[in-house]
XYZ file of C-alpha atoms in Angstrom:
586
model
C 42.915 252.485 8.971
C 43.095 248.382 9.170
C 42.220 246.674 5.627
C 40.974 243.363 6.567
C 41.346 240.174 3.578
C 38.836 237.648 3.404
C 40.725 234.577 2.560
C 37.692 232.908 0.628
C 36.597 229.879 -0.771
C 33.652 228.968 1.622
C 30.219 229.907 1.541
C 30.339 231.976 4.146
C 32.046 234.694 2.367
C 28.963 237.270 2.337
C 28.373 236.893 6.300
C 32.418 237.351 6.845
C 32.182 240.252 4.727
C 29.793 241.913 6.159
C 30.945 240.859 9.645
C 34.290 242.242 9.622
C 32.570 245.658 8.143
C 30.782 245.630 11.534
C 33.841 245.112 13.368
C 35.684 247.930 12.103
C 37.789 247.250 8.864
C 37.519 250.096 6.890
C 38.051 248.353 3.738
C 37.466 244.507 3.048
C 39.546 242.853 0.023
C 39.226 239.259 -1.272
C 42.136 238.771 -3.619
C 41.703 236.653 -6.461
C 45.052 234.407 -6.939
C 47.799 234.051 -4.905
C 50.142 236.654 -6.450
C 47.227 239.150 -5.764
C 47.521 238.122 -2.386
C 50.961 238.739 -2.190
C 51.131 242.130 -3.945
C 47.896 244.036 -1.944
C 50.619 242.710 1.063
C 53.327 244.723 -0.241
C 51.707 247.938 -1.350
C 49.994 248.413 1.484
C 51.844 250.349 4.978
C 49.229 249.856 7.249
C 48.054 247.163 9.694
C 45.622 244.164 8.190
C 43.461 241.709 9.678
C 43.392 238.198 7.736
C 41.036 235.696 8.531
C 40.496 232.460 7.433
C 37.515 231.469 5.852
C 36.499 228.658 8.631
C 36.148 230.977 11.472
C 33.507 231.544 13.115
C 33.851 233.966 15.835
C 31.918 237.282 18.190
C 31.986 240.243 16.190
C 33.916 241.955 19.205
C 37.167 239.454 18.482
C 37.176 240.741 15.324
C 36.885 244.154 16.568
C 39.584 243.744 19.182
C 42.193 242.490 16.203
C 41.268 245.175 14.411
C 41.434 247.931 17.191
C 44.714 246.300 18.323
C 47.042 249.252 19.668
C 51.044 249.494 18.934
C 52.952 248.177 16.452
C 53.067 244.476 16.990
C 51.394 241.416 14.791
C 49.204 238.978 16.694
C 47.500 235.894 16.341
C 43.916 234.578 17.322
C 44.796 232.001 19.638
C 42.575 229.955 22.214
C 42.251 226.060 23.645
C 42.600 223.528 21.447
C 38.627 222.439 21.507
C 38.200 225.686 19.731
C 39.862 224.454 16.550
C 40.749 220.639 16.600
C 42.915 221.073 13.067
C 45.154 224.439 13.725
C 48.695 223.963 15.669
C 49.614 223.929 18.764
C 51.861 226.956 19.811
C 54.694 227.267 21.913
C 54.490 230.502 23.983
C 56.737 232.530 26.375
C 55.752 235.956 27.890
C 52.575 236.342 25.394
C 55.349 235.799 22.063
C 54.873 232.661 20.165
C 58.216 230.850 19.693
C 57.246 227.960 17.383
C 54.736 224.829 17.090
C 54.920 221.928 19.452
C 52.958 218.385 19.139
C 52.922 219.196 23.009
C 48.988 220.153 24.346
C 50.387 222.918 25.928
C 46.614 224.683 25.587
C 47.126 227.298 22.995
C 46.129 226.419 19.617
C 45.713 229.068 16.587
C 42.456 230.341 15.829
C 43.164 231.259 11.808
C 43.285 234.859 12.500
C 46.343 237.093 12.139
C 46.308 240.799 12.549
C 49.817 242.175 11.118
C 51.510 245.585 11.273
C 52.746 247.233 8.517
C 56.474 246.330 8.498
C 55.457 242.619 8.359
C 53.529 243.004 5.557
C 56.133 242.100 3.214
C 57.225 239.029 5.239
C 53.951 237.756 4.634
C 54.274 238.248 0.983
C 57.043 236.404 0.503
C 55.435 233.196 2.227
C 52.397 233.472 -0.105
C 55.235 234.255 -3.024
C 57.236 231.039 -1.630
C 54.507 228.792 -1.932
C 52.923 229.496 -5.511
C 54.582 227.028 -7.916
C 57.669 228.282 -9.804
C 55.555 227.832 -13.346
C 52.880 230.141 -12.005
C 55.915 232.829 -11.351
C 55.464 236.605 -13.056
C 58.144 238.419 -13.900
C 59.490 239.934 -10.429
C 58.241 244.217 -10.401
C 59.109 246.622 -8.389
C 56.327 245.481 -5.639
C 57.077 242.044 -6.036
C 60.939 241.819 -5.079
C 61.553 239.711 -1.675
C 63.660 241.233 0.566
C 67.408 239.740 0.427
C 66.953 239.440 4.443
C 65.212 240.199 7.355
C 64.664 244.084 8.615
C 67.538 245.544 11.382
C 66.438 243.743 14.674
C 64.719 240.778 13.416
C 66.051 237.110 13.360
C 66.721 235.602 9.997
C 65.901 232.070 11.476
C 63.674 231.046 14.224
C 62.637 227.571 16.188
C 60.918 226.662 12.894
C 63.976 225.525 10.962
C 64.528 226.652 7.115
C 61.687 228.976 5.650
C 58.689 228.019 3.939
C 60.340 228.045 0.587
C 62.033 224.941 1.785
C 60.315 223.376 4.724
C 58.182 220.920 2.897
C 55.238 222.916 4.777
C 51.584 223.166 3.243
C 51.287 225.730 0.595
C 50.079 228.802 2.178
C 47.857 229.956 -1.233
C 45.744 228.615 -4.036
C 43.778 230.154 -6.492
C 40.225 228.669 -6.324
C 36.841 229.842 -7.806
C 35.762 233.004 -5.911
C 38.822 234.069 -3.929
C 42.125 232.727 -3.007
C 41.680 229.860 -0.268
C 45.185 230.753 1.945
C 46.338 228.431 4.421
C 46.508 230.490 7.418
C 48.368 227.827 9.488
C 50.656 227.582 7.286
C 51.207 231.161 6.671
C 51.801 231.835 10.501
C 54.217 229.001 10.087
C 55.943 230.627 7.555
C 56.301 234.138 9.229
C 57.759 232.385 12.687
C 60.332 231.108 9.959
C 61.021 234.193 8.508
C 61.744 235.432 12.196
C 58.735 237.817 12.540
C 57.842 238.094 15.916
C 54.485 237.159 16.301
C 52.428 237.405 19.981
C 49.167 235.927 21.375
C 45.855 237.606 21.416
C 44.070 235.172 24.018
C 40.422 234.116 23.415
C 39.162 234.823 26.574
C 35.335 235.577 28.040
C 34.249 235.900 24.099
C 33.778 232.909 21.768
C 35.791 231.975 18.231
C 36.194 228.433 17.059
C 37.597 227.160 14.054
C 34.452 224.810 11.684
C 34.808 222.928 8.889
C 31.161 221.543 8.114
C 27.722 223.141 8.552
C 26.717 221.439 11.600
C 30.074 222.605 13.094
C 29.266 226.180 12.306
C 25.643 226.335 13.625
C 26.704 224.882 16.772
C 29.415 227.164 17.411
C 26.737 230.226 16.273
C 24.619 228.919 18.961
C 27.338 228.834 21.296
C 28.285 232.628 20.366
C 24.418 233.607 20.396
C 24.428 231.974 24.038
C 27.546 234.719 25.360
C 26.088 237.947 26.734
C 29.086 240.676 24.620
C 29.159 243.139 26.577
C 29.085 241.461 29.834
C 32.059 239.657 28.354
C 33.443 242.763 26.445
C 33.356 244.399 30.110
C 35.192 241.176 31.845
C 38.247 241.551 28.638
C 38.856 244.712 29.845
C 40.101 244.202 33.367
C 43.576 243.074 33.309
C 43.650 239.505 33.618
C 46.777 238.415 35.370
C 46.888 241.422 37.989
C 47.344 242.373 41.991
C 45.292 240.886 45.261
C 44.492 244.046 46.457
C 43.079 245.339 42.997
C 41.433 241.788 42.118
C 39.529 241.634 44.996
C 38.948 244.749 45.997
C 38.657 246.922 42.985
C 38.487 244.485 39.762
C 35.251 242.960 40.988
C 32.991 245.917 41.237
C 34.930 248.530 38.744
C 33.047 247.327 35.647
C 30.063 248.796 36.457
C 32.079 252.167 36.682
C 33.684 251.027 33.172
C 29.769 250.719 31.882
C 28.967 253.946 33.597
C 31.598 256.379 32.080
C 31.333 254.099 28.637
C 27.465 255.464 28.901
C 27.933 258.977 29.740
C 30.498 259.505 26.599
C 33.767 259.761 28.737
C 36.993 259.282 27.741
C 39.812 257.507 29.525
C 42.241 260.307 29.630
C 38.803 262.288 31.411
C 38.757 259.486 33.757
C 42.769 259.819 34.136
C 41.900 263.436 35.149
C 39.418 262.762 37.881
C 41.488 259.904 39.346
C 44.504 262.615 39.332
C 41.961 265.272 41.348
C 41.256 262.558 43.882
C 44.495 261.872 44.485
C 45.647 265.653 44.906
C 42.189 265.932 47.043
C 43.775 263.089 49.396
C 47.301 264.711 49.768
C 45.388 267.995 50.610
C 43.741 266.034 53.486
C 46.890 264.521 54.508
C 48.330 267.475 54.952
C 45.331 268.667 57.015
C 46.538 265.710 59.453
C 43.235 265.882 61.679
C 41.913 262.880 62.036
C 38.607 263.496 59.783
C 40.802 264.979 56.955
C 43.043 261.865 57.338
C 39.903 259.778 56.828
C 38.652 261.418 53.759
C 42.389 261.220 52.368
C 42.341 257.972 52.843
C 38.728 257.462 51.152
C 39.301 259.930 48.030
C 42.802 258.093 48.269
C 41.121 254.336 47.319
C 38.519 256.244 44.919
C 41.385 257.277 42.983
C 43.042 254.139 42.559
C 39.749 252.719 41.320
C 39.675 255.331 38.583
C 43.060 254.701 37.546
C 42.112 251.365 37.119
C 38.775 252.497 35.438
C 40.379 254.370 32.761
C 42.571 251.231 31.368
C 39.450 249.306 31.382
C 37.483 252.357 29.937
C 39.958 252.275 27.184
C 40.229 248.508 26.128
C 36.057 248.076 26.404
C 35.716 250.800 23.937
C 38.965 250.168 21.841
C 40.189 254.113 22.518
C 43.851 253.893 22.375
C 46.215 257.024 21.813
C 49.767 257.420 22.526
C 48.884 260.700 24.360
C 46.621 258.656 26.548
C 48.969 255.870 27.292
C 51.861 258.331 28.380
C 49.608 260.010 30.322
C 48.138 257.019 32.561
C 52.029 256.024 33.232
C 52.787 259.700 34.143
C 50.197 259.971 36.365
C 50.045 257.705 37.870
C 53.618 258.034 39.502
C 52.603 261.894 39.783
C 49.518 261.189 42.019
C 51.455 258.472 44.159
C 54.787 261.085 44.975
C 52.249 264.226 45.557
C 50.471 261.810 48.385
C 54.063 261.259 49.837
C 54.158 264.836 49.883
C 51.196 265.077 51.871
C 51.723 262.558 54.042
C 55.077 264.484 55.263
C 53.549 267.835 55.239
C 50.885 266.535 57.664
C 53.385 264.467 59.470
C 55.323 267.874 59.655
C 52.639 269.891 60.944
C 52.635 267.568 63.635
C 55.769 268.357 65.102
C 57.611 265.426 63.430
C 61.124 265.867 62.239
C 62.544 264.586 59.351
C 59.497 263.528 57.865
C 60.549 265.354 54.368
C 63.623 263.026 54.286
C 61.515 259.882 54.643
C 59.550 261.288 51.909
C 62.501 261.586 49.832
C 63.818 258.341 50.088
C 60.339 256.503 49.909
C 60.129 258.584 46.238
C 63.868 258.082 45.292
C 63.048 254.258 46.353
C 59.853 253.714 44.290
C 61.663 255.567 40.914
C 64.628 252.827 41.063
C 62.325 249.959 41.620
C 60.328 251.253 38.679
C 63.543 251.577 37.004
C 64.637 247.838 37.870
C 61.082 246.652 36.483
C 61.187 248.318 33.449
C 64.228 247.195 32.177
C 64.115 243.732 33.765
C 60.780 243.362 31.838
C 62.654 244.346 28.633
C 65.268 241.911 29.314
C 62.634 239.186 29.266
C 60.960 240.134 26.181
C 64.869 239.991 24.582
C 65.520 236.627 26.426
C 61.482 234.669 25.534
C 62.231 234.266 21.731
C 65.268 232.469 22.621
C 63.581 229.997 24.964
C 65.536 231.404 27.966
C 63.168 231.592 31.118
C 65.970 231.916 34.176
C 66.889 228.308 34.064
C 65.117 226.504 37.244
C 64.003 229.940 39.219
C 62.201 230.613 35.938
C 60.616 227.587 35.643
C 59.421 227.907 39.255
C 58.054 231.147 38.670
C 56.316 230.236 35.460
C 54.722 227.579 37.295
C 53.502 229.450 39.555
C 52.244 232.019 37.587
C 50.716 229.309 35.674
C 48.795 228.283 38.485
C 46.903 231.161 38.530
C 44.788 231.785 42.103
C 46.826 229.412 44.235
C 48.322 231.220 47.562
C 51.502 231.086 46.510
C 50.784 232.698 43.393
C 49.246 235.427 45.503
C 52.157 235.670 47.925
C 54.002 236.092 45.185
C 52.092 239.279 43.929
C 52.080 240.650 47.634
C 55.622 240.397 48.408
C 56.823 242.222 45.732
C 54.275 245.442 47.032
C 52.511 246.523 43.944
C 50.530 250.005 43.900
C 47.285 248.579 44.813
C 49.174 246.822 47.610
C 50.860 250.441 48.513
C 47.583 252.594 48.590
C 45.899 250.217 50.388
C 48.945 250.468 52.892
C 49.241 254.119 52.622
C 45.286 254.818 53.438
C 45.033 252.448 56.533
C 47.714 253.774 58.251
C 46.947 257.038 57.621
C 43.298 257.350 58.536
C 44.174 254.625 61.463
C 47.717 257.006 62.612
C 49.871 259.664 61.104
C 51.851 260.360 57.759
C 54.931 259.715 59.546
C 53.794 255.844 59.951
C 52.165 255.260 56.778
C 55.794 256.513 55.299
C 58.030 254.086 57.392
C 55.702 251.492 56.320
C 55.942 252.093 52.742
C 59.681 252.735 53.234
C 60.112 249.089 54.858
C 58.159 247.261 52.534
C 59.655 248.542 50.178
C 63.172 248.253 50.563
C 62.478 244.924 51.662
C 60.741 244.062 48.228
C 63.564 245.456 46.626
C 66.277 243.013 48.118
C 63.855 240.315 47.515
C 62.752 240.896 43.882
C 66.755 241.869 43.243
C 68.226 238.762 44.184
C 66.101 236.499 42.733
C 66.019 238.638 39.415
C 69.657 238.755 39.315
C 70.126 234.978 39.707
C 67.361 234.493 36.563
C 69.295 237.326 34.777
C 72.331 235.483 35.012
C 70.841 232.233 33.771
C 68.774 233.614 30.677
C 72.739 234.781 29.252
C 71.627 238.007 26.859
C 72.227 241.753 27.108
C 69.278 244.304 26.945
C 71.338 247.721 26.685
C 72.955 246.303 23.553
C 69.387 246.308 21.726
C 68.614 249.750 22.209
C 69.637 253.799 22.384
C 71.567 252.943 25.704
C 73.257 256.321 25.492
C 69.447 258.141 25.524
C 67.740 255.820 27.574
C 70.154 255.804 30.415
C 70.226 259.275 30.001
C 73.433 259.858 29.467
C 74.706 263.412 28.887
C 78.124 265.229 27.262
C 80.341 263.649 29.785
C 78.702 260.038 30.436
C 77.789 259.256 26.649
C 82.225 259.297 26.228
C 82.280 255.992 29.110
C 82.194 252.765 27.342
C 79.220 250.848 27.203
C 78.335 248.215 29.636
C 76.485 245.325 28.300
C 76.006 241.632 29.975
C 73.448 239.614 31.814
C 73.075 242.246 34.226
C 73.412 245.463 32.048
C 69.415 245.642 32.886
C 70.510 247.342 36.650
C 72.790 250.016 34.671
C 69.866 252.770 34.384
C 68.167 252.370 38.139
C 71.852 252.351 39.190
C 72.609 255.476 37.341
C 69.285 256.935 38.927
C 70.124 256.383 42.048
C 73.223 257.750 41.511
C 71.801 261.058 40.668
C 69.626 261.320 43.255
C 72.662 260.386 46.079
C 74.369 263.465 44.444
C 70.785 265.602 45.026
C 70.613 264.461 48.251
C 74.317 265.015 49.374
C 73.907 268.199 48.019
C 71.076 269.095 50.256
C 72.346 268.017 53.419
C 76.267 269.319 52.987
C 74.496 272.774 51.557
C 71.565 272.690 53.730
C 68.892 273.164 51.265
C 65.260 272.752 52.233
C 63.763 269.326 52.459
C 61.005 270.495 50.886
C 62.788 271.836 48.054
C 65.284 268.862 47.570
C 61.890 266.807 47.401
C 60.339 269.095 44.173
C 63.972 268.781 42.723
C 63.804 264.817 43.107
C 60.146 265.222 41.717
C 61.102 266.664 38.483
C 63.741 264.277 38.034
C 61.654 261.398 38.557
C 59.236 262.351 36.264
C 61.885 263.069 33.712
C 62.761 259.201 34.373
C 59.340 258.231 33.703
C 58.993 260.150 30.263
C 62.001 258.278 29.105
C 60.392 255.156 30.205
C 57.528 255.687 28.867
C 58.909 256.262 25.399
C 61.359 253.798 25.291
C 61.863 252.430 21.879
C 59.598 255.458 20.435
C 62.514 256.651 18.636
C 62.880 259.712 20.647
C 66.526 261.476 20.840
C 67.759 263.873 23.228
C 69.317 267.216 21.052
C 70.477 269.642 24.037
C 69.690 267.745 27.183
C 72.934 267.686 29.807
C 71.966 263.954 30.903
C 71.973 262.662 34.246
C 75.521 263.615 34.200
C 75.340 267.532 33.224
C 72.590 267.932 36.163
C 74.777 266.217 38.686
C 77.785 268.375 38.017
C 75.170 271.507 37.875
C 73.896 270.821 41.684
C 76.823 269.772 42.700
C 78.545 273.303 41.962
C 75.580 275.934 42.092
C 74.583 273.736 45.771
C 70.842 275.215 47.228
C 70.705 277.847 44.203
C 70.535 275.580 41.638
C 67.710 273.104 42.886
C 64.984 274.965 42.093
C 66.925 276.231 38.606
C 67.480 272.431 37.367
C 63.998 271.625 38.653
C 62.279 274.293 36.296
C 64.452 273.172 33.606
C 63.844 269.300 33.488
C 60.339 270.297 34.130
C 60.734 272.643 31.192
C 62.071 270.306 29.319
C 59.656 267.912 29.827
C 56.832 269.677 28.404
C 59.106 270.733 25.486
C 58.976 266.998 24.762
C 54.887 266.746 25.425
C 54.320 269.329 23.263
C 56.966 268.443 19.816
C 55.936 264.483 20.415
């Protein structure tokens, strides 16, 4: 349920109305005074949309701020043509860190979809500005917090808060609704310390009018934009691989438009991509040379439905948590099952120790995905503070700034992406053997891995903050009875501690196997399970989940480690156990 408040005083106050009905808001309020304002703010738990009364924008961006997944606040944002009055924002990594008189290209479009927990931090910057004669007698909904909620900053780049900035006031009672300064009001929140990101104005159009002709030009402008052409363009990712720009991206919206028509849903579309992929390991396994081919085909037909059912989801705004854990979990699923494949066919060949390059391409991709995550969360800690990675981060943000130069795209080569990896995976196979495509994968790889390691340690070092410290370390590094008594490790580089402590689990699994002799095969289902376990942590990191009687990365160690070949496929059917334990009770 999103309330949306029409923050009036224009006469366009019906068409809003009626427009944000269309987009979605299942109730739309227009508070009267300021203290109204303030108090439908703090009652209220769920998200709400406000928009300012000057803009005039595609139904669809209201729809998207409304349909906005998770549990962060955003703000309307776009080039500064689109509103020649509103400030110019400051960004890093999509999170706005303050206003600049700099043209940096990102301006504020006056509208501001909140979650619930910064619903009373808006209230108090409507509260701040009303004049202390207009003051009521402070209730029970209408008492500020003393300071800002576990986790948040009680200052930001903004300086003092906006009960003593000097800023514009943020509300006014006028005739027919309160007329809220929305510029002001996002002002106030980055000075509070709420953490607000960008929603980009992209293919659709919003712009910011204060006169009549200003409005029926930019109506005119909007009436001019085919929606769902531009609806469809929104939902493919826009900063993403070369092998999935070109050769995915630009035909996949028509399968997006497709399943949209027949009534599918993304985590249907997740399904069939999963079915291709388990189609393609079959026909790896086969390792003829026509079954290679059609692995190889079904292979790249499943990647495009894994990209399909992201887009799927953000053109028609259907967002679950189930359906987000699932897309992570299978896709890592589909990719080790085609390793599996690749050395079964390889196998059947006559190859030896094709299972073992199996293995370590799987144990390899889990740590890298390991490294990412938590790198990624170290930059989300380190972009309020204004710490990029000193001049390696600059570089890079250039770069990525650039958008289609060839360096930007060597850039998202090198580092061997999935689209980049399937691509690799089916040519070699249809074009040789499993064995191949897996020393391939195994050398990019590794060599990505030294590459994107060095250069992220050296930014890591630079940017000077600890990840583990903001979190559950002891659950999401998975630590069990013995590991969770080790003292912490926090620093600049405390974002390596979980991929080191998963590869250090999986050289125990593997030293196991060879001193005990335990099939490849079933050393490889072991290291499945595990990995997936990995994943599910991943995937619900900061979700709030805790472990209750889970041994850790630790307790399964010391259990192969002492039952040897007898207790792989016993741990396996546990975790695995586990794991749907958790799917099950989310």
């Amino acid at each position: 349920m999103t309330l949306a408040v029409l923050l009036a005083g224009t006469d366009r106050r019906d068409r809003l109305r009626d427009q944000l009905r269309r987009a979605g808001a299942t109730a739309v309020a227009e508070p009267d005074t300021p203290h109204d304002l303030a108090h439908l703010l703090r009652t209220g738990t769920g998200p709400v949309l406000l928009v300012a009364a000057d803009l005039v924008a595609h139904d669809a961006v209201l729809h998207h701020l409304i349909t906005e997944p998770g549990t962060r606040s955003v703000a309307l944002t776009g080039p500064e043509s689109a509103a020649a009055h509103g400030p110019r924002l400051r960004t890093a990594r999509g999170v706005i860190t303050g206003v600049t008189e700099v043209d940096d290209g990102v301006t504020f479009l006056g509208a501001l979809r909140l979650a619930g927990p910064d619903r009373p931090h808006a209230a108090s910057a409507v509260e701040h500005a009303v004049p202390a004669a207009e003051q009521v007698v402070p209730t029970a909904e209408h008492v500020m917090p003393a300071a800002a909620p576990a986790g948040r900053q009680a200052t930001s780049p903004m300086g003092p808060t906006a009960a003593n900035s000097g800023m514009p006031a943020v509300a006014s009672a006028v005739p027919g609704g309160v007329r809220t300064d929305p510029d002001a009001l996002l002002i106030g929140l980055l000075a509070g310390g709420v953490q607000l990101t960008t929603y980009p104005l992209r293919n659709l159009k919003a712009r910011r009018c204060r006169s009549g002709a200003a409005v029926a030009e930019a109506e005119t402008e909007i009436a001019g934009v085919d929606e769902e052409r531009a609806r469809l363009r929104i939902a493919v990712k826009e900063h993403d691989d070369f092998f999935t720009t070109v050769f995915v991206s630009s035909w996949s919206p028509m399968i997006t438009r497709a399943c949209a028509r027949l009534g599918l849903t993304p985590t249907a579309v997740t399904a069939l991509s999963v079915l291709c992929a388990v189609a393609a390991a079959l026909g790896f396994a086969q390792a003829g040379r026509p079954a290679m081919i059609a692995g190889a085909v079904l292979l790249y037909l499943g990647f495009v439905l894994d990209c399909v059912d992201g887009q799927l989801a953000r053109f028609t705004r259907r967002f679950t948590p189930l359906g987000g854990w699932l897309d992570t979990m299978a896709d890592r699923a589909k990719e080790y099952t085609v390793y599996a494949g690749l050395a079964a066919g390889a196998a059947r060949l006559g190859h030896d120790g094709v299972w073992w390059l199996a293995i370590a391409a799987m144990a390899l991709q889990t740590v890298r995905h390991a490294t990412d995550s938590w790198y990624g969360a170290l930059q989300d800690t380190a972009a309020p503070l204004g710490r990029t990675g000193g001049a390696l981060g600059r570089l890079s943000d250039r770069v990525i700034a650039d958008g289609r130069s060839p360096v930007y795209w060597l850039k998202r080569i090198v580092v061997f992406p999935i689209g980049e990896r399937w691509a690799l995976i089916g040519v070699l196979a249809a074009c040789t053997n499993g064995r191949t495509a897996l020393l391939a994968v195994l050398a990019w790889g590794g060599a990505a891995m030294i590459y994107t390691l060095t250069l992220r340690g050296l930014r890591s070092r630079a940017m000077r903050v600890s990840v583990l410290a903001t979190v559950d370390a002891v659950t999401l590094r998975d630590d069990g009875w013995c590991a969770r008594r080790l003292p912490a490790v926090t620093g600049p580089l405390d974002w390596l501690v979980p991929a080191g402590l998963r590869l250090t689990e999986f050289a125990v699994v593997i030293c196991v196997a060879v001193l005990r002799e335990v099939p490849p095969w079933l050393t490889f289902v072991l290291l499945f399970a595990l990995s997936m376990h990995h994943y599910d942590l991943i995937a619900r990191c900061g979700a709030g989940y805790r472990r209750r009687w889970e041994p850790g990365w630790d307790g399964r160690s010391i259990a192969v480690a002492a039952g040897g070949g007898a207790a792989f496929p016993v741990v396996a059917a546990y975790t695995l156990c586990m794991l749907a334990i958790r799917v099950v009770t989310r």
